[in-house]
mmCIF file of C-alpha atoms in Angstrom:
data_model
loop_
_atom_site.group_PDB
_atom_site.id
_atom_site.type_symbol
_atom_site.label_atom_id
_atom_site.label_comp_id
_atom_site.label_asym_id
_atom_site.label_seq_id
_atom_site.Cartn_x
_atom_site.Cartn_y
_atom_site.Cartn_z
ATOM 1 C CA HIS A 677 71.801 121.504 94.199
ATOM 2 C CA VAL A 678 71.124 124.700 92.808
ATOM 3 C CA GLN A 679 69.311 127.383 94.679
ATOM 4 C CA LEU A 680 66.291 129.894 92.972
ATOM 5 C CA VAL A 681 65.507 132.737 94.646
ATOM 6 C CA GLU A 682 62.810 135.012 93.276
ATOM 7 C CA SER A 683 62.567 139.021 93.956
ATOM 8 C CA GLY A 684 60.262 141.376 92.577
ATOM 9 C CA GLY A 685 56.706 140.836 93.642
ATOM 10 C CA GLY A 686 54.267 143.529 94.826
ATOM 11 C CA SER A 687 50.540 144.073 94.444
ATOM 12 C CA VAL A 688 49.588 146.720 91.432
ATOM 13 C CA GLN A 689 46.421 148.042 90.320
ATOM 14 C CA ALA A 690 44.957 146.659 86.564
ATOM 15 C CA GLY A 691 47.303 148.060 83.893
ATOM 16 C CA GLY A 692 50.532 148.165 86.112
ATOM 17 C CA SER A 693 53.720 146.190 85.775
ATOM 18 C CA LEU A 694 55.963 144.647 87.872
ATOM 19 C CA ARG A 695 59.491 143.009 86.943
ATOM 20 C CA LEU A 696 60.182 139.803 88.584
ATOM 21 C CA SER A 697 63.973 137.836 88.906
ATOM 22 C CA CYS A 698 65.496 134.473 89.869
ATOM 23 C CA ALA A 699 68.823 134.116 90.862
ATOM 24 C CA ALA A 700 70.414 130.887 90.345
ATOM 25 C CA SER A 701 73.510 129.607 92.839
ATOM 26 C CA GLY A 702 75.683 126.442 92.743
ATOM 27 C CA THR A 703 76.260 124.097 89.879
ATOM 28 C CA THR A 704 74.096 124.728 86.705
ATOM 29 C CA TYR A 705 74.584 123.602 83.385
ATOM 30 C CA SER A 706 75.262 125.094 80.027
ATOM 31 C CA ARG A 707 71.645 123.410 78.317
ATOM 32 C CA TYR A 708 68.963 123.748 80.468
ATOM 33 C CA CYS A 709 65.571 125.722 80.031
ATOM 34 C CA MET A 710 64.470 127.982 82.841
ATOM 35 C CA GLY A 711 60.223 129.010 83.293
ATOM 36 C CA TRP A 712 57.980 130.938 85.235
ATOM 37 C CA PHE A 713 55.222 129.145 86.564
ATOM 38 C CA ARG A 714 52.663 130.647 88.780
ATOM 39 C CA GLN A 715 50.072 129.567 91.302
ATOM 40 C CA ALA A 716 46.490 130.966 92.151
ATOM 41 C CA PRO A 717 44.532 129.567 95.451
ATOM 42 C CA GLY A 718 42.279 126.599 94.769
ATOM 43 C CA ALA A 719 44.185 126.211 91.113
ATOM 44 C CA ALA A 720 46.931 124.096 89.842
ATOM 45 C CA ARG A 721 50.185 125.446 89.320
ATOM 46 C CA GLU A 722 50.457 127.058 85.433
ATOM 47 C CA GLY A 723 53.387 127.814 83.377
ATOM 48 C CA VAL A 724 53.633 130.855 81.811
ATOM 49 C CA ALA A 725 56.859 131.705 79.892
ATOM 50 C CA TRP A 726 60.413 129.664 79.359
ATOM 51 C CA ILE A 727 63.792 130.347 77.835
ATOM 52 C CA TYR A 728 65.525 127.677 76.454
ATOM 53 C CA SER A 729 69.902 128.119 76.987
ATOM 54 C CA THR A 730 69.767 129.573 73.299
ATOM 55 C CA GLY A 731 67.920 132.007 74.409
ATOM 56 C CA SER A 732 64.704 131.427 72.671
ATOM 57 C CA THR A 733 61.229 131.705 74.012
ATOM 58 C CA THR A 734 57.711 130.351 74.341
ATOM 59 C CA TYR A 735 54.711 131.929 75.894
ATOM 60 C CA VAL A 736 51.499 130.634 76.913
ATOM 61 C CA ASP A 737 48.965 131.958 75.460
ATOM 62 C CA SER A 738 46.616 134.367 78.084
ATOM 63 C CA VAL A 739 50.343 136.198 78.112
ATOM 64 C CA LYS A 740 51.475 136.889 75.089
ATOM 65 C CA GLY A 741 51.708 140.385 74.387
ATOM 66 C CA ARG A 742 52.043 141.173 78.054
ATOM 67 C CA PHE A 743 55.012 139.637 79.746
ATOM 68 C CA THR A 744 58.546 138.716 78.139
ATOM 69 C CA ILE A 745 61.175 136.419 80.039
ATOM 70 C CA SER A 746 64.581 137.051 79.625
ATOM 71 C CA GLU A 747 68.049 136.988 81.417
ATOM 72 C CA ALA A 748 71.422 138.148 81.686
ATOM 73 C CA ASN A 749 73.832 135.059 81.236
ATOM 74 C CA ALA A 750 76.591 136.580 83.355
ATOM 75 C CA GLU A 751 74.497 137.060 86.364
ATOM 76 C CA ARG A 752 72.643 133.863 85.948
ATOM 77 C CA THR A 753 69.366 135.755 86.796
ATOM 78 C CA VAL A 754 66.427 135.336 84.555
ATOM 79 C CA TYR A 755 63.540 137.591 84.622
ATOM 80 C CA LEU A 756 59.986 138.194 84.035
ATOM 81 C CA GLN A 757 58.419 141.454 83.072
ATOM 82 C CA MET A 758 55.056 141.785 83.247
ATOM 83 C CA ASN A 759 52.870 144.631 81.619
ATOM 84 C CA ASP A 760 49.005 145.249 81.443
ATOM 85 C CA LEU A 761 48.659 143.192 84.729
ATOM 86 C CA GLN A 762 45.142 141.989 85.452
ATOM 87 C CA PRO A 763 43.591 140.415 88.390
ATOM 88 C CA GLU A 764 43.277 137.355 86.433
ATOM 89 C CA ASP A 765 47.214 137.449 87.021
ATOM 90 C CA THR A 766 47.078 136.903 90.679
ATOM 91 C CA ALA A 767 48.965 134.291 91.722
ATOM 92 C CA MET A 768 52.237 133.251 93.572
ATOM 93 C CA TYR A 769 55.090 132.988 90.724
ATOM 94 C CA PHE A 770 58.021 130.226 90.690
ATOM 95 C CA CYS A 771 60.621 130.247 88.670
ATOM 96 C CA ALA A 772 62.471 126.398 87.630
ATOM 97 C CA ALA A 773 65.273 124.994 85.817
ATOM 98 C CA ASP A 774 64.921 121.631 83.955
ATOM 99 C CA TRP A 775 68.588 120.838 83.327
ATOM 100 C CA ARG A 776 70.199 119.125 79.957
ATOM 101 C CA THR A 777 67.052 119.186 78.080
ATOM 102 C CA TYR A 778 67.278 119.587 74.802
ATOM 103 C CA TYR A 779 64.221 121.617 74.452
ATOM 104 C CA CYS A 780 61.551 123.563 76.806
ATOM 105 C CA ARG A 781 59.260 121.690 77.722
ATOM 106 C CA ARG A 782 55.763 123.034 79.938
ATOM 107 C CA GLY A 783 54.910 120.536 81.908
ATOM 108 C CA VAL A 784 55.273 121.212 85.768
ATOM 109 C CA SER A 785 56.635 117.375 86.502
ATOM 110 C CA TYR A 786 59.883 118.088 84.122
ATOM 111 C CA TYR A 787 61.399 120.780 86.279
ATOM 112 C CA ASN A 788 64.034 119.837 88.971
ATOM 113 C CA ASP A 789 64.883 122.908 90.823
ATOM 114 C CA TRP A 790 62.533 125.436 92.422
ATOM 115 C CA GLY A 791 62.119 128.769 94.423
ATOM 116 C CA ARG A 792 60.374 129.256 96.486
ATOM 117 C CA GLY A 793 58.336 132.129 95.336
ATOM 118 C CA THR A 794 57.277 135.455 95.448
ATOM 119 C CA GLN A 795 53.057 137.152 95.011
ATOM 120 C CA VAL A 796 51.924 138.689 92.833
ATOM 121 C CA THR A 797 48.745 141.248 93.288
ATOM 122 C CA VAL A 798 46.378 142.660 90.934
ATOM 123 C CA SER A 799 43.447 144.690 91.724
#
């Protein structure tokens, strides 16, 4: 079983930045996709950024050019750098892992392990 722990959320004004971290512990695999998802109150959980084990990245259109996903393999940590934050980015942010996959899939249901989330509030 893999444990994922997010950190780095907080409250910022519009135009500000935050950097989220997701640390993985336990047994992991060499082939995987790590994703960042978010869920606003009353809304469905949606994916925002993904990184495959090769380093390839994908973003949802609404965050392209503002968010950057990256990872530090030695630390087993995935990051989400969020710049130019807007009120519509307000949500609980979760990281998740899809193990032994051959590519990143965007659907929430593909992800096996989830963190508990970190709150991002933009005013």
